[in-house]
XYZ file of C-alpha atoms in Angstrom:
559
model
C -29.501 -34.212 12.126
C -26.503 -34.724 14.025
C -24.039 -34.137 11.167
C -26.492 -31.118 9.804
C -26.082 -29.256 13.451
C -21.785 -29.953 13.337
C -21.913 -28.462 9.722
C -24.093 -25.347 10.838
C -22.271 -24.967 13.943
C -18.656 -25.038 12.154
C -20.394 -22.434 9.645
C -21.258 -20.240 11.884
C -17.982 -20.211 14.359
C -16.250 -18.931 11.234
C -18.317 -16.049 11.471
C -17.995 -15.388 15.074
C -14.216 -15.908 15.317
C -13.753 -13.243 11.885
C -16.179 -11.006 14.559
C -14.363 -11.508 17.280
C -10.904 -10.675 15.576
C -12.072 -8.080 13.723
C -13.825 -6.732 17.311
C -10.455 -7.151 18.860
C -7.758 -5.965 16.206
C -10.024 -2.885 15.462
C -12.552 -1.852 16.822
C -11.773 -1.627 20.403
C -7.965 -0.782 19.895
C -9.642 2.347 18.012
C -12.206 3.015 20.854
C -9.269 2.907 23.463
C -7.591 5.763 20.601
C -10.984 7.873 20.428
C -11.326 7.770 24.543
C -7.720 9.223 25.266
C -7.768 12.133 23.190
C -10.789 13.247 25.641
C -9.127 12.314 28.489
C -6.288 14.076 30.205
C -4.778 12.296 33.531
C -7.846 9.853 33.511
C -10.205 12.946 33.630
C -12.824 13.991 31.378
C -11.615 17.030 29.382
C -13.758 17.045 26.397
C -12.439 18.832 23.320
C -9.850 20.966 25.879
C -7.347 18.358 24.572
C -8.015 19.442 20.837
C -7.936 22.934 21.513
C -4.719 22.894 24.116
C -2.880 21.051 20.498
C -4.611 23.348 18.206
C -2.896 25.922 20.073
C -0.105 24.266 20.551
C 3.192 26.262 18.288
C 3.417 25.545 15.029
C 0.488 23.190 14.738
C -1.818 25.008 11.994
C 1.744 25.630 10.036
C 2.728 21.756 10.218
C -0.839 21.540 9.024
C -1.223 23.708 6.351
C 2.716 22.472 5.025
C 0.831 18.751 5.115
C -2.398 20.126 2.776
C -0.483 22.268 0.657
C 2.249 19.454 -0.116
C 0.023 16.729 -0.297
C -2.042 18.764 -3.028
C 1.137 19.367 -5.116
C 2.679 16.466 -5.033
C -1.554 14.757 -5.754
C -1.757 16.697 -8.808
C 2.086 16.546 -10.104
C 1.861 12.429 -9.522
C -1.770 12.302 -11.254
C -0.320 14.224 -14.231
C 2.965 12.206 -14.862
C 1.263 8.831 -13.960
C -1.886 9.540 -16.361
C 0.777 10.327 -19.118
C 2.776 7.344 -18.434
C -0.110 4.744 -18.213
C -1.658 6.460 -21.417
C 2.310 5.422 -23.028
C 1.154 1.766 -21.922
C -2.378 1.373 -22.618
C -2.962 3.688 -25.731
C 0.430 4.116 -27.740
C 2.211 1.364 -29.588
C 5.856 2.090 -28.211
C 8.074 -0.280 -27.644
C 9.387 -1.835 -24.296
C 6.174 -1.734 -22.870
C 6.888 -4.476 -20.821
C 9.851 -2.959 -19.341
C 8.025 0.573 -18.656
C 5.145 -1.793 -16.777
C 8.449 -3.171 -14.496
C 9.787 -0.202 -14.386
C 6.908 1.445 -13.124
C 5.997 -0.598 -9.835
C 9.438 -0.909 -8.732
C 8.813 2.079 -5.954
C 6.422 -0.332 -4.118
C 9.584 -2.084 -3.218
C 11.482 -0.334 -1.160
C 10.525 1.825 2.076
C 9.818 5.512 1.641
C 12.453 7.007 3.046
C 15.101 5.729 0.189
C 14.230 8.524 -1.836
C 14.834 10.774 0.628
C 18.618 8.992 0.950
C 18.930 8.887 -2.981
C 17.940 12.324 -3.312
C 20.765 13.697 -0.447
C 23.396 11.366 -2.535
C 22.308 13.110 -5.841
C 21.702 17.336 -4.317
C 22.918 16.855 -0.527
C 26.265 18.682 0.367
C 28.542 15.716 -0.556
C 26.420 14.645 -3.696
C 27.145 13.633 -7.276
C 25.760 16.855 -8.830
C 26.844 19.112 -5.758
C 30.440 17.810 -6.580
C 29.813 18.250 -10.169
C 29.821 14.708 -10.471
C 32.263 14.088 -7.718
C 34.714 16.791 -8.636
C 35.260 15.646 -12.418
C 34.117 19.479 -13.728
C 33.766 22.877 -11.385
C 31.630 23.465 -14.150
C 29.368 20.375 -14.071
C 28.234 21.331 -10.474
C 24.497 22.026 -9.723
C 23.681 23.531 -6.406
C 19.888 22.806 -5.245
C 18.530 22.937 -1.412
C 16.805 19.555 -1.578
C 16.153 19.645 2.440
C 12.634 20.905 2.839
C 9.309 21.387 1.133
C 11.472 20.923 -2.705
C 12.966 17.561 -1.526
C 9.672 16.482 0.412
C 7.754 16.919 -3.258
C 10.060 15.044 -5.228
C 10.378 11.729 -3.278
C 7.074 11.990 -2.606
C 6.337 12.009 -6.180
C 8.626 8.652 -6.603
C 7.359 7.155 -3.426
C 3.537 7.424 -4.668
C 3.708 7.358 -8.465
C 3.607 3.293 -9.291
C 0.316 3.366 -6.979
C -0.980 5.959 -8.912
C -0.214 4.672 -12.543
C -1.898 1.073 -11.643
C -5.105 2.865 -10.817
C -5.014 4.659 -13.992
C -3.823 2.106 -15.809
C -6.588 0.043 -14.722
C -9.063 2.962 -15.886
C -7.749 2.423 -19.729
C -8.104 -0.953 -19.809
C -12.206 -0.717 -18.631
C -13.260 1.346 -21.240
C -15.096 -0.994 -23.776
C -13.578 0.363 -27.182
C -16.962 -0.375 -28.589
C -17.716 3.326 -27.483
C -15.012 4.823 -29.497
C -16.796 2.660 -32.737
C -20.027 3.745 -31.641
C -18.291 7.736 -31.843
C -16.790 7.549 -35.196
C -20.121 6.141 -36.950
C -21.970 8.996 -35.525
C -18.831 11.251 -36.907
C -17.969 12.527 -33.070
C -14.638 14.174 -33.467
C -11.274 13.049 -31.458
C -11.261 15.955 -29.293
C -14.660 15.523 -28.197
C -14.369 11.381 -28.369
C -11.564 12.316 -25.962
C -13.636 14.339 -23.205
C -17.444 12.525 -23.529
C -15.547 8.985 -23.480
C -12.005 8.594 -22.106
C -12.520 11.237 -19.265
C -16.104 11.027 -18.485
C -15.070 6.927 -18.289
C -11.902 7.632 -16.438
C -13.094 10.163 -14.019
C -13.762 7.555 -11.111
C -9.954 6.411 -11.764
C -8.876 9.906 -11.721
C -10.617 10.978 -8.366
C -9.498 7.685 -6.977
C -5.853 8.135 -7.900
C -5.734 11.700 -6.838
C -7.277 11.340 -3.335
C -4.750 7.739 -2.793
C -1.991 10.350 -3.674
C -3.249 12.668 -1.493
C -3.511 10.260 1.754
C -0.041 8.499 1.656
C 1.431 12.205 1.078
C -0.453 13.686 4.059
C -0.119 10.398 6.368
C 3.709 10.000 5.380
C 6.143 10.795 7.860
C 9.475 8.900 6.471
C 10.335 10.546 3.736
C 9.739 14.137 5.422
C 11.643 12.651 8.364
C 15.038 11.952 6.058
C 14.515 14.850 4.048
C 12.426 17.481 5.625
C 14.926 19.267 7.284
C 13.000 21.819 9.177
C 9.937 21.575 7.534
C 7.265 20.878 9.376
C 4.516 18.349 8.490
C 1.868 16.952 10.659
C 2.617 13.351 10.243
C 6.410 14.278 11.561
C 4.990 15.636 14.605
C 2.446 13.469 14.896
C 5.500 10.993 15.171
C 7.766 13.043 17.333
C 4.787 13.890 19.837
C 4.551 9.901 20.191
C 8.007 8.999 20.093
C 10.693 11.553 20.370
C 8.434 13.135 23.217
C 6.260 10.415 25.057
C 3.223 12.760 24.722
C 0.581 10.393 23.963
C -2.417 12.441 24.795
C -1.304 14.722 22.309
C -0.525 12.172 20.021
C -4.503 10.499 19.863
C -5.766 14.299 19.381
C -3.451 14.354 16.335
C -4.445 10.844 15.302
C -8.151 11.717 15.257
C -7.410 14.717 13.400
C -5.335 12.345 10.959
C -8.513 10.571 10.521
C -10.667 13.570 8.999
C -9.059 13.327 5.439
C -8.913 9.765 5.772
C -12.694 9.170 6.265
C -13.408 12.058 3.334
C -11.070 9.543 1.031
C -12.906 6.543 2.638
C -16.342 8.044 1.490
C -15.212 8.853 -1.845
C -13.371 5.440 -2.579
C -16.696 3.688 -1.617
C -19.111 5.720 -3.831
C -16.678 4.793 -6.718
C -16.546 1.015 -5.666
C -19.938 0.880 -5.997
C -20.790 3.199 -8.790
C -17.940 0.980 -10.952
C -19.338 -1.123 -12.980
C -17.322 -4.636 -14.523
C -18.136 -5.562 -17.545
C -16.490 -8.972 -18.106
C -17.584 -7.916 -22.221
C -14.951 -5.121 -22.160
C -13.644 -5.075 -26.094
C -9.567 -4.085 -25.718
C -8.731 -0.566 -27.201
C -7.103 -0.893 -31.207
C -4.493 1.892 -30.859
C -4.247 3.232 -34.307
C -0.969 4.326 -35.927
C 0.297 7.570 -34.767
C 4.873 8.097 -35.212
C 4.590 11.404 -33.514
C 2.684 10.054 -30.262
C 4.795 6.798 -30.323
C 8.000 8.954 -30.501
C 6.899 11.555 -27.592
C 5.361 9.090 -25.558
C 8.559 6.910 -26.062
C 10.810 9.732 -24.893
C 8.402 10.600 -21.743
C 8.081 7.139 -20.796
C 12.090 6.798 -21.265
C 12.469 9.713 -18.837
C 10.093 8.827 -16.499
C 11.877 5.314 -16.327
C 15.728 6.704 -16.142
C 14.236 9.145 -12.917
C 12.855 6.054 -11.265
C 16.100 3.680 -11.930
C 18.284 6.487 -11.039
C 17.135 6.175 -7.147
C 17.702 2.555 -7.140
C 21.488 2.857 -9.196
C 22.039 5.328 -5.943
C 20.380 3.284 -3.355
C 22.998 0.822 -4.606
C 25.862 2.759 -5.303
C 25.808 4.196 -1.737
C 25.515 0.817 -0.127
C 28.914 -0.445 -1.421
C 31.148 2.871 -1.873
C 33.444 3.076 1.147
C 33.210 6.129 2.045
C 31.602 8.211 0.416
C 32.366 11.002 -1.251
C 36.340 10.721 -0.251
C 36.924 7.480 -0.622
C 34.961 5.695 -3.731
C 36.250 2.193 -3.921
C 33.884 -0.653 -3.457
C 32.969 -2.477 -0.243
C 30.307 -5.235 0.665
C 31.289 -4.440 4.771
C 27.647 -2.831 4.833
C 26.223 -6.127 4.066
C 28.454 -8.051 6.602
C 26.385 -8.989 9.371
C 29.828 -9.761 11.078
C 31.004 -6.236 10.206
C 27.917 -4.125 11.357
C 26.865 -6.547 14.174
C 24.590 -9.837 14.489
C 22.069 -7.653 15.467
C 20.800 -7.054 12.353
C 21.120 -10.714 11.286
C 18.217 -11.076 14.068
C 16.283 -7.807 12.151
C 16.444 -9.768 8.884
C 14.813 -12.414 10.252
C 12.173 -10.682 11.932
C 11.593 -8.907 9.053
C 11.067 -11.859 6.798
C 9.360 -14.100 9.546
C 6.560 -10.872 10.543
C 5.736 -10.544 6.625
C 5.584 -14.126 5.832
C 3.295 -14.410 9.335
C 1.653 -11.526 8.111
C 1.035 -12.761 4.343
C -0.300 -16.447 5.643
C -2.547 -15.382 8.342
C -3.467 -12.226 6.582
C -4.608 -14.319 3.483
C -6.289 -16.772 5.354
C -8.656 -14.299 7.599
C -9.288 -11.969 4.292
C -10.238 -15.161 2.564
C -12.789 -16.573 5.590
C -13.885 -12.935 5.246
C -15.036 -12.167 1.746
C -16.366 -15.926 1.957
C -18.741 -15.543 4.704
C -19.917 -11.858 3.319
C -20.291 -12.713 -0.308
C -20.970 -16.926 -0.192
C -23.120 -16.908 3.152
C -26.599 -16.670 2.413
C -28.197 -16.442 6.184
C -26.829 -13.686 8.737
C -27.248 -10.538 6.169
C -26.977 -7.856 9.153
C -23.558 -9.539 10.173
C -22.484 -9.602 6.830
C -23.329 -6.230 6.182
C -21.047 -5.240 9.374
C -18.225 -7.219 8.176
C -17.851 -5.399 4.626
C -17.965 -1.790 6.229
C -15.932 -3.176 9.275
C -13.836 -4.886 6.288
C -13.397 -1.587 4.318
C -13.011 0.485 7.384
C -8.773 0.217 7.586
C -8.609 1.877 4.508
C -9.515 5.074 6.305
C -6.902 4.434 9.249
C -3.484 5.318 8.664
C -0.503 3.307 10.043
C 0.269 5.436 12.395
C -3.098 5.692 14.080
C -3.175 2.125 14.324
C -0.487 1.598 15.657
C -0.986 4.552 18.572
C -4.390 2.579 18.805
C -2.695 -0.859 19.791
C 0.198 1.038 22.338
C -3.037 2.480 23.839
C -5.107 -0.769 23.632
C -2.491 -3.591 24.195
C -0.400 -1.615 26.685
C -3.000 -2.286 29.703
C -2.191 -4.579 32.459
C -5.736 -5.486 33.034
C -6.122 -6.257 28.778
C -6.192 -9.783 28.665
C -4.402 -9.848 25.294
C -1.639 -7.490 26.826
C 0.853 -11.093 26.639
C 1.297 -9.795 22.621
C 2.562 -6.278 23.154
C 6.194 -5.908 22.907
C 6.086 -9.368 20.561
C 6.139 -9.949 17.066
C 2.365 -11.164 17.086
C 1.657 -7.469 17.613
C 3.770 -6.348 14.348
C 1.878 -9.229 12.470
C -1.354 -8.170 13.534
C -1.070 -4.290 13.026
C 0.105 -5.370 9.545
C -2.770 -7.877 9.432
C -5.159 -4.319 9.858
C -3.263 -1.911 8.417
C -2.884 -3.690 4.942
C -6.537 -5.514 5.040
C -9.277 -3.756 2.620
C -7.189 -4.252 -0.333
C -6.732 -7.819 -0.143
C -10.459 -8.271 0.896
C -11.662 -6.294 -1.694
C -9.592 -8.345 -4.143
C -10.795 -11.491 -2.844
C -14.393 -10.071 -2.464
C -14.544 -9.530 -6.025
C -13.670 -12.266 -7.430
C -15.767 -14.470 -5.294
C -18.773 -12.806 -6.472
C -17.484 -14.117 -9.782
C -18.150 -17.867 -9.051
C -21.238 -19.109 -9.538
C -23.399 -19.353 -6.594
C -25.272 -22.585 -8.157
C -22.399 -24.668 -7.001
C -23.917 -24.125 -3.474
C -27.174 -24.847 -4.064
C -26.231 -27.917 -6.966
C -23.978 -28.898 -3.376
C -26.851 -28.732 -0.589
C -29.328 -30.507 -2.955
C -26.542 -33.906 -3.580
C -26.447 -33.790 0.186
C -22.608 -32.497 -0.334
C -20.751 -30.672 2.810
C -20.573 -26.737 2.526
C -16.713 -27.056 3.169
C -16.248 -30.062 0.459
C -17.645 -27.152 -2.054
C -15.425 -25.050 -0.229
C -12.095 -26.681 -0.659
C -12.498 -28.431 -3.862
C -14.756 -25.826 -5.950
C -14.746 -21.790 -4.621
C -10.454 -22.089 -3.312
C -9.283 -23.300 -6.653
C -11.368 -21.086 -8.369
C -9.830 -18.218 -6.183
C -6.415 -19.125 -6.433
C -4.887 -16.191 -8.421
C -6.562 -13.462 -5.949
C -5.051 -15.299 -2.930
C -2.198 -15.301 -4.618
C -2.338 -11.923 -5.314
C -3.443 -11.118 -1.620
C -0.110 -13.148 -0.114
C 1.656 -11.405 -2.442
C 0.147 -8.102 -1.612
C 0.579 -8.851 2.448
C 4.213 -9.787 1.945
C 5.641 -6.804 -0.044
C 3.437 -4.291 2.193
C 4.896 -5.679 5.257
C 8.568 -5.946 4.457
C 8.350 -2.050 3.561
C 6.256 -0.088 6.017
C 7.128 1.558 9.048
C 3.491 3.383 9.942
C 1.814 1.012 11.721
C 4.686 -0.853 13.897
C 6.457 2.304 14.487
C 5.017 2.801 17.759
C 5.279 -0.867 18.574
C 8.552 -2.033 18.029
C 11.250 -3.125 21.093
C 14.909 -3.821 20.468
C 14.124 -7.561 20.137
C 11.222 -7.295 17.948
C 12.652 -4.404 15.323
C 12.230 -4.538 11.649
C 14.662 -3.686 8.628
C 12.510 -0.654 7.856
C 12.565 0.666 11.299
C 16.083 0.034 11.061
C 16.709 2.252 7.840
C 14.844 4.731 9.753
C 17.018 4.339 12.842
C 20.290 4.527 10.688
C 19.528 7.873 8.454
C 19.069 9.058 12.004
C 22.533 8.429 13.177
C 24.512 9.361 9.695
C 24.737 5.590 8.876
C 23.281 6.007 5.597
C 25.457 3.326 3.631
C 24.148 0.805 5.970
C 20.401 2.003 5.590
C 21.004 1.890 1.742
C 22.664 -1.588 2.233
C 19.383 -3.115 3.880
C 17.140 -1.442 1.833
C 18.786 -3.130 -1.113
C 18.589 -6.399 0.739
C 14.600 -5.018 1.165
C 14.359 -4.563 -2.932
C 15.575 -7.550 -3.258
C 14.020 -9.908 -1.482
C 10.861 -8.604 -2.591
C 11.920 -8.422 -6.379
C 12.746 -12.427 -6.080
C 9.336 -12.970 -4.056
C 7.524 -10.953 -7.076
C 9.713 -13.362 -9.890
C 8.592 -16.074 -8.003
C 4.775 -15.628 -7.530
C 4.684 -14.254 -11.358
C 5.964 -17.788 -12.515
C 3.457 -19.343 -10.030
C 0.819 -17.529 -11.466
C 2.136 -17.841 -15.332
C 2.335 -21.955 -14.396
C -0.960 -22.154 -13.198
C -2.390 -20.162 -16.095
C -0.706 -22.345 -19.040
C -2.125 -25.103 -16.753
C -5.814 -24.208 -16.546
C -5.370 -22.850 -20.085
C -4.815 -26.649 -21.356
C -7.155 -28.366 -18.953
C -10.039 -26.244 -20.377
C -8.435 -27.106 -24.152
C -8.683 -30.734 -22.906
């Protein structure tokens, strides 16, 4: 009886402490958020604080620039991304393999580098500006990339890899059994292509255009490099906070922020749950076709060159002396000694807060989806801790992270010992990245076989001897995937801890930010490289891990 009661009560502090972190880390950092933006001086005001920024100059224009970019560059992404990901999963060109590389290598480096590559390729001083660095007068191409044109375009190479994995994902869960079922009834191709590929793919295709839509709208980086003076709300949702030290302000604009959020939030969860996995799926036999190979080989080719261009720039620009008057090659940018040990002390809190950030982050998403999809008992707190779960993917960065200056800030908080630290960073990042791992995790928990529970309880065995020996190694690949996910997300954002920061606790992408800032751009290409690449070696890494453990599982089960 003993043993029973230290089994249930072990079982049931996991759920409490998820609660209470979840309680803690969200919920009441967001309450603090929702209180002052009705508050003015510690009195009541009601919506008076909406109206006075409503009303504030230039507010409905930043607005309406945020809508009406986010919409063009939504649709412009969905359309090259579909068309790309159709090159993968329906066309039998070659080098698919590199195109799939090819393709994520945006999520690797902070948004604001294609802002930099783009003013090294059209600014003043750039290559086709100075028709290619004054080799030919007649070479040179003049284009005003500062403003809405340059906002679009490195928007559109900022968002597209997120894009193409959701479509890509779309092709590959349509069970080609449908297209057999088609030709015996003698459907034609054109109408094979609407009743099955888009009525299939339409949950992909919403999904994908409303995740373009949100990082556009809730991005303030890129317009921040490249904007010039155009005015978007996430910029001066950023300036109100820091350039200005109106915080008031600042939670109106965050609520605001929220509105498109929550209508993506909505939508995103009626898919998740009107998505159906078959495990049955038959894989699409891509017929023979020379003319689709050949134009889907040249679009995928361009696609690729436009994405590898930014990165030849970033890396260009990071060892060019001075450019574009003096083009010999330097590594000074990447001399700590050179620039200062300063940033020596930003690389390591950089790599330190997403390592933090990918452990602990791993470990709570795991306890998570356990309790909510391997608990039996407690259904109402389970039920919390999925929507509580899913709720971060309707908070932007920046929200949260005004949240936890309002929250953590407070003398009489008890937790107020972790602002101005790097436990602050980790747990923002913790928040700000969450759903995705959970729902990664979530899913493939619901995978396992519940009988090993029950088999378990009846031989008298310990919940958390099923646990460790049964359900983690059986999850391995999706925590994998959810470290991996943590790490990569965390050594590239700026949202959330861009409000939270001190000059002791700074990160490299704060630091790019900080740098375009003061005309130091070949040092904020020089750590953004370092950025790419110590995410490209963590991705090499984790994709051998993963490839290991695959050949190995593949020969126990031969065996």
């Amino acid at each position: 009886m003993k043993k029973w009661n230290k089994r249930k009560i072990l079982r049931n502090s996991f759920l409490l402490s998820i609660i209470l972190f979840l309680a803690i880390s969200m919920l009441l950092p967001m309450l603090a958020l929702f209180k002052k933006s009705f508050y003015m001086k510690r009195k009541f005001v009601g919506i008076n604080n909406f109206k006075r920024v409503i009303n504030d100059t230039g507010f409905l224009q930043a607005l309406s620039n945020s809508f009406n970019i986010s919409l063009v560059v939504a649709i412009i992404t969905l359309i090259l991304a579909f068309l790309f990901a159709y090159g993968i999963a329906r066309t039998n060109i070659k080098g698919k393999k590199f195109f799939k590389t090819v393709a994520i290598l945006p999520l690797f480096a902070p948004t604001m580098v294609y802002g930099i590559a783009l003013i090294y390729i059209f600014g003043s001083k750039g290559i086709l500006t100075t028709g290619f660095l004054g080799l030919s007068s007649n070479l040179k191409v003049f284009i005003n990339i500062y403003g809405r044109l340059g906002i679009v375009t490195a928007e559109t190479l900022y968002i597209f890899p997120s894009v193409y994995l959701i479509i890509l994902a779309g092709f590959n869960n349509i069970d080609y059994s449908l297209y057999e079922a088609a030709e015996v009834v003698g459907t034609s191709g054109l109408r094979q292509w609407y009743t099955i590929k888009l009525q299939q793919m339409k949950n992909s295709i919403i999904n994908a255009f409303f995740t373009a839509f949100i990082m556009c709208f809730t991005d303030f980086g890129i317009p921040k490099v490249i904007g010039g003076s155009y005015d978007t709300i996430a910029l001066r949702f950023y300036q109100q906070v820091v350039g200005q030290n109106q915080i008031g302000k600042g939670a109106v604009i965050a609520i605001l922020f929220l509105i498109p959020s929550c209508i993506y939030f909505i939508i995103y969860t009626y898919i998740k749950r009107n998505t159906y996995n078959n495990k049955q799926i038959r894989p699409y036999i891509i017929k023979k076709n020379i003319f689709r190979d050949m134009f889907f080989t040249i679009y995928n080719v361009i696609m690729s060159f436009n994405i590898i261009i930014v990165f030849i720039i970033l890396f260009l620009s990071s060892m060019i002396k001075n450019w574009p008057y003096d083009l010999s090659i330097t590594f000074k940018y990447y001399n700590i000694k050179t620039i200062g040990t300063s940033l020596l002390d930003i690389y390591r809190n950089t790599i330190f807060v997403s390592f933090m950030v990918a452990f602990i982050g791993t470990a709570i998403v795991f306890t998570t989806a356990y309790i909510v999809e391997r608990y039996k008992e407690f259904s109402q707190a389970r039920a919390f801790l999925h929507f509580v779960s899913s709720l971060p993917l309707a908070i932007p960065g920046m929200v949260i992270g005004l949240s936890y200056l309002l929250f953590f800030n407070k003398r009489w908080n008890i937790f107020n010992c972790l602002y101005g630290t790097l436990a602050i960073l980790i747990v923002a990042n913790i928040i700000h990245f969450f759903s995705v791992p959970f729902f990664t995790i979530s899913d493939n928990l619901k995978k396992i076989d519940k009988g090993f529970e029950e088999v378990s309880e009846c031989m008298g065995i310990p919940w958390y001897i099923t646990l460790i020996k049964v359900i983690l190694p059986n999850s391995i690949f999706s925590i994998l995937k959810s470290f991996e996910y943590y790490f990569i997300n965390s050594m590239v954002t700026i949202s959330a801890v861009s409000f939270l920061y001190t000059s002791k606790t700074k990160l490299a992408s704060i630091e790019i930010l900080n740098k375009s800032d003061s005309g130091d751009i070949a040092i904020a290409s020089a750590i953004a490289v370092t950025i790419v690449i110590i995410n490209l070696v963590l991705k090499f890494i984790f994709n051998r891990i993963e490839s290991k453990l695959y050949s190995y599982l593949q020969f126990e089960n031969k065996y």
